[in-house]
Amino acid sequence: LSLPDALPISTFFARTWPAALTATLSTALLLLLLFRRELAEESSPEQEDSSPRLRAGLVAVLASAVLVLVLSNPALPVLAIGIAAVIVDRTAREQITAAVDLRVLGGLLALAVLLGGLGRWWHGPASLLASLDDWETAGAGAVAALVVNNLPASVLLTPSPPVHGRALLLGLNLGPNLAITGSLSALLWLRVARSLDARPSALRYTRLGAVLVPVSIAASLAALRL
């Protein structure tokens, strides 16, 4: 999402933290409510003994988060950290190929470049966005993310800073919870889950998103107005 170069990260944080906190809490509370029965069931011994493997991955996530906050263009440094984490953690090649599909990454990059160029040449989407209020802008961002993924959608809709930038940011980030087509993270989650012999349902993902997305977006937009 295009933001003014002169906008300090502290100012951006001050303007967006109420919406970010509200989105996180509303999503978490709804998930706790929707899965209350499953969470109330007694865990089996095998589940209790299992623990997530954080190690180098946790350090890499924290370091990447810091770089995103302090650097204007953190893409290459974050990539270097990811590669270093894989090497240090001695991740098996089979695990890497199961989690990462270069065809998906390459296709998404090509689509982002194509739509980014289209957005700078044809200002129709940006002009339409400028005529919308904040609620409509969030909805437009969500729909665009579902149609072309939120990364390409962001470059298509923001050849220049939008009128309701925070509302668009909410739509692009929360809207993808409605379908796995909305974000790269959902596509990777689906691929990794299947590689571990899990059977996640894209339909159930959408059913849950139909509840989560309207509530989280509405609550976050309301928080921005407080």
Short mmCIF file of C-alpha atoms in Angstrom, two decimals:
data_model
loop_
_atom_site.label_atom_id
_atom_site.label_comp_id
_atom_site.label_asym_id
_atom_site.label_seq_id
_atom_site.Cartn_x
_atom_site.Cartn_y
_atom_site.Cartn_z
CA LEU A 1 0.00 0.00 0.00
CA SER A 2 1.46 3.36 -1.02
CA LEU A 3 2.13 5.68 1.89
CA PRO A 4 3.71 9.16 1.92
CA ASP A 5 7.49 8.89 2.22
CA ALA A 6 7.55 11.54 4.96
CA LEU A 7 5.16 9.64 7.24
CA PRO A 8 7.15 8.32 10.23
CA ILE A 9 6.41 4.81 11.43
CA SER A 10 5.47 6.24 14.84
CA THR A 11 2.77 8.37 13.21
CA PHE A 12 1.50 5.44 11.19
CA PHE A 13 1.35 3.34 14.34
CA ALA A 14 -0.50 6.04 16.24
CA ARG A 15 -3.11 6.29 13.49
CA THR A 16 -3.68 2.58 13.01
CA TRP A 17 -3.17 0.84 16.36
CA PRO A 18 -6.82 1.19 17.52
CA ALA A 19 -8.05 -0.51 14.36
CA ALA A 20 -5.31 -3.17 14.48
CA LEU A 21 -6.06 -3.99 18.11
CA THR A 22 -9.80 -4.08 17.48
CA ALA A 23 -9.40 -6.37 14.45
CA THR A 24 -7.19 -8.74 16.43
CA LEU A 25 -9.49 -8.90 19.45
CA SER A 26 -12.72 -9.21 17.47
CA THR A 27 -11.28 -12.01 15.32
CA ALA A 28 -9.88 -13.86 18.34
CA LEU A 29 -13.12 -13.57 20.31
CA LEU A 30 -15.22 -14.79 17.39
CA LEU A 31 -12.92 -17.77 16.83
CA LEU A 32 -13.09 -18.65 20.52
CA LEU A 33 -16.85 -18.50 20.32
CA LEU A 34 -17.11 -20.52 17.11
CA PHE A 35 -14.69 -23.21 18.31
CA ARG A 36 -15.74 -23.27 21.96
CA ARG A 37 -16.81 -26.92 21.79
CA GLU A 38 -13.59 -28.12 20.18
CA LEU A 39 -11.50 -26.10 22.66
CA ALA A 40 -13.47 -27.52 25.59
CA GLU A 41 -12.71 -31.10 24.61
CA GLU A 42 -9.98 -32.83 26.58
CA SER A 43 -6.73 -33.07 24.67
CA SER A 44 -5.22 -36.47 24.04
CA PRO A 45 -1.77 -37.32 25.52
CA GLU A 46 -0.25 -37.13 22.05
CA GLN A 47 -1.56 -33.60 21.60
CA GLU A 48 -0.33 -32.55 25.04
CA ASP A 49 3.17 -33.85 24.36
CA SER A 50 3.46 -32.09 21.01
CA SER A 51 4.97 -28.60 20.96
CA PRO A 52 5.64 -26.16 18.13
CA ARG A 53 9.16 -25.89 16.78
CA LEU A 54 10.08 -22.23 17.08
CA ARG A 55 13.85 -22.02 17.41
CA ALA A 56 15.42 -20.13 14.48
CA GLY A 57 12.00 -19.38 13.02
CA LEU A 58 10.99 -17.27 16.03
CA VAL A 59 14.22 -15.26 15.88
CA ALA A 60 13.73 -14.77 12.13
CA VAL A 61 10.17 -13.52 12.58
CA LEU A 62 11.20 -11.03 15.28
CA ALA A 63 14.19 -9.79 13.26
CA SER A 64 12.06 -9.44 10.12
CA ALA A 65 9.45 -7.45 12.06
CA VAL A 66 12.13 -5.03 13.25
CA LEU A 67 13.52 -4.58 9.73
CA VAL A 68 10.05 -3.90 8.32
CA LEU A 69 9.63 -1.14 10.90
CA VAL A 70 13.02 0.54 10.49
CA LEU A 71 13.82 0.12 6.78
CA SER A 72 12.09 1.83 3.87
CA ASN A 73 12.67 -1.21 1.61
CA PRO A 74 13.15 -4.33 3.76
CA ALA A 75 12.42 -6.95 1.08
CA LEU A 76 15.97 -8.22 0.44
CA PRO A 77 17.10 -8.13 4.10
CA VAL A 78 13.99 -10.07 5.14
CA LEU A 79 14.64 -12.60 2.36
CA ALA A 80 18.21 -13.01 3.62
CA ILE A 81 16.94 -13.63 7.15
CA GLY A 82 14.53 -16.27 5.88
CA ILE A 83 17.29 -18.09 3.99
CA ALA A 84 19.57 -17.89 7.04
CA ALA A 85 16.84 -19.35 9.28
CA VAL A 86 16.37 -22.30 6.93
CA ILE A 87 20.13 -22.97 6.91
CA VAL A 88 20.57 -22.61 10.68
CA ASP A 89 17.53 -24.79 11.43
CA ARG A 90 18.74 -27.39 8.90
CA THR A 91 15.30 -27.62 7.35
CA ALA A 92 14.95 -30.63 5.10
CA ARG A 93 14.62 -29.97 1.39
CA GLU A 94 11.38 -31.93 1.32
CA GLN A 95 9.87 -29.60 3.91
CA ILE A 96 10.90 -26.54 1.92
CA THR A 97 9.44 -27.78 -1.34
CA ALA A 98 6.26 -28.85 0.48
CA ALA A 99 5.80 -25.35 1.89
CA VAL A 100 6.96 -23.19 -1.01
CA ASP A 101 5.64 -23.41 -4.55
CA LEU A 102 7.80 -21.26 -6.82
CA ARG A 103 5.09 -21.32 -9.47
CA VAL A 104 2.64 -19.65 -7.10
CA LEU A 105 5.21 -17.11 -5.92
CA GLY A 106 6.34 -16.33 -9.46
CA GLY A 107 2.79 -16.06 -10.75
CA LEU A 108 1.81 -13.75 -7.91
CA LEU A 109 4.86 -11.55 -8.52
CA ALA A 110 4.10 -11.35 -12.24
CA LEU A 111 0.47 -10.45 -11.52
CA ALA A 112 1.54 -7.75 -9.06
CA VAL A 113 3.94 -6.22 -11.58
CA LEU A 114 1.30 -6.36 -14.33
CA LEU A 115 -1.45 -4.79 -12.23
CA GLY A 116 0.95 -2.26 -10.74
CA GLY A 117 1.83 -1.08 -14.23
CA LEU A 118 -1.84 -1.08 -15.21
CA GLY A 119 -2.70 1.02 -12.17
CA ARG A 120 -0.14 3.67 -13.13
CA TRP A 121 -1.27 3.73 -16.75
CA TRP A 122 -5.02 3.50 -16.15
CA HIS A 123 -6.32 5.46 -13.18
CA GLY A 124 -9.84 4.08 -13.37
CA PRO A 125 -9.61 1.91 -10.23
CA ALA A 126 -7.92 4.66 -8.22
CA SER A 127 -10.44 7.25 -9.41
CA LEU A 128 -13.30 4.97 -8.42
CA LEU A 129 -11.74 4.46 -5.03
CA ALA A 130 -11.46 8.22 -4.53
CA SER A 131 -15.23 8.59 -4.94
CA LEU A 132 -16.02 6.14 -2.12
CA ASP A 133 -16.37 6.78 1.59
CA ASP A 134 -14.33 4.86 4.15
CA TRP A 135 -16.81 1.99 4.55
CA GLU A 136 -17.12 1.54 0.80
CA THR A 137 -13.34 1.78 0.42
CA ALA A 138 -12.83 -1.06 2.89
CA GLY A 139 -15.38 -3.15 1.00
CA ALA A 140 -13.73 -2.40 -2.33
CA GLY A 141 -10.34 -3.41 -0.93
CA ALA A 142 -11.76 -6.68 0.37
CA VAL A 143 -13.41 -7.53 -2.95
CA ALA A 144 -10.27 -6.66 -4.94
CA ALA A 145 -8.17 -8.85 -2.65
CA LEU A 146 -10.49 -11.80 -3.13
CA VAL A 147 -10.47 -11.41 -6.92
CA VAL A 148 -6.75 -10.91 -7.58
CA ASN A 149 -5.08 -11.46 -4.17
CA ASN A 150 -4.33 -8.59 -1.81
CA LEU A 151 -0.74 -7.99 -2.93
CA PRO A 152 -1.58 -7.30 -6.61
CA ALA A 153 -4.76 -5.48 -5.52
CA SER A 154 -2.79 -3.07 -3.36
CA VAL A 155 -0.51 -1.95 -6.20
CA LEU A 156 -3.43 -1.68 -8.61
CA LEU A 157 -5.45 0.56 -6.29
CA THR A 158 -2.64 2.77 -4.98
CA PRO A 159 -0.65 4.45 -7.77
CA SER A 160 -0.91 7.41 -5.38
CA PRO A 161 -1.92 7.57 -1.69
CA PRO A 162 -5.69 6.89 -1.45
CA VAL A 163 -8.18 9.21 0.19
CA HIS A 164 -9.16 6.65 2.81
CA GLY A 165 -5.86 4.84 3.15
CA ARG A 166 -6.53 3.25 6.53
CA ALA A 167 -9.92 1.94 5.43
CA LEU A 168 -8.35 0.44 2.31
CA LEU A 169 -5.63 -1.15 4.42
CA LEU A 170 -8.30 -2.81 6.56
CA GLY A 171 -10.14 -4.12 3.51
CA LEU A 172 -6.97 -5.52 1.96
CA ASN A 173 -5.86 -7.20 5.18
CA LEU A 174 -9.14 -8.43 6.69
CA GLY A 175 -11.05 -9.13 3.48
CA PRO A 176 -8.82 -12.10 2.53
CA ASN A 177 -10.20 -13.99 5.54
CA LEU A 178 -13.25 -14.64 3.37
CA ALA A 179 -11.47 -16.93 0.87
CA ILE A 180 -8.05 -18.52 0.38
CA THR A 181 -7.61 -16.58 -2.88
CA GLY A 182 -7.30 -13.37 -0.88
CA SER A 183 -3.76 -13.67 0.43
CA LEU A 184 -0.50 -15.50 -0.12
CA SER A 185 -0.45 -16.60 3.53
CA ALA A 186 -3.72 -18.52 3.08
CA LEU A 187 -2.38 -20.29 -0.01
CA LEU A 188 0.81 -21.24 1.82
CA TRP A 189 -1.21 -22.41 4.83
CA LEU A 190 -3.27 -24.68 2.60
CA ARG A 191 -0.19 -26.13 0.94
CA VAL A 192 1.69 -26.71 4.21
CA ALA A 193 -1.36 -28.28 5.88
CA ARG A 194 -1.79 -30.75 3.04
CA SER A 195 1.89 -31.62 3.15
CA LEU A 196 1.36 -32.65 6.79
CA ASP A 197 -1.54 -34.92 5.84
CA ALA A 198 -4.14 -32.48 7.15
CA ARG A 199 -7.29 -31.89 5.15
CA PRO A 200 -8.23 -28.21 5.52
CA SER A 201 -11.46 -27.18 3.86
CA ALA A 202 -11.53 -24.08 1.66
CA LEU A 203 -15.31 -24.10 1.99
CA ARG A 204 -15.16 -24.06 5.78
CA TYR A 205 -12.57 -21.28 5.59
CA THR A 206 -15.10 -19.22 3.64
CA ARG A 207 -17.95 -20.08 5.99
CA LEU A 208 -15.93 -18.84 8.95
CA GLY A 209 -14.80 -15.80 6.98
CA ALA A 210 -18.41 -14.89 6.25
CA VAL A 211 -18.76 -14.26 9.98
CA LEU A 212 -15.28 -12.92 10.74
CA VAL A 213 -14.82 -10.45 7.89
CA PRO A 214 -17.91 -8.22 8.26
CA VAL A 215 -17.56 -8.06 12.05
CA SER A 216 -13.82 -7.38 12.10
CA ILE A 217 -13.97 -4.73 9.37
CA ALA A 218 -16.97 -2.97 10.91
CA ALA A 219 -15.41 -3.00 14.39
CA SER A 220 -12.05 -1.74 13.08
CA LEU A 221 -13.61 1.08 11.07
CA ALA A 222 -15.62 2.09 14.11
CA ALA A 223 -12.40 2.15 16.16
CA LEU A 224 -10.82 4.56 13.66
CA ARG A 225 -13.65 7.01 14.27
CA LEU A 226 -13.28 7.07 18.05
#
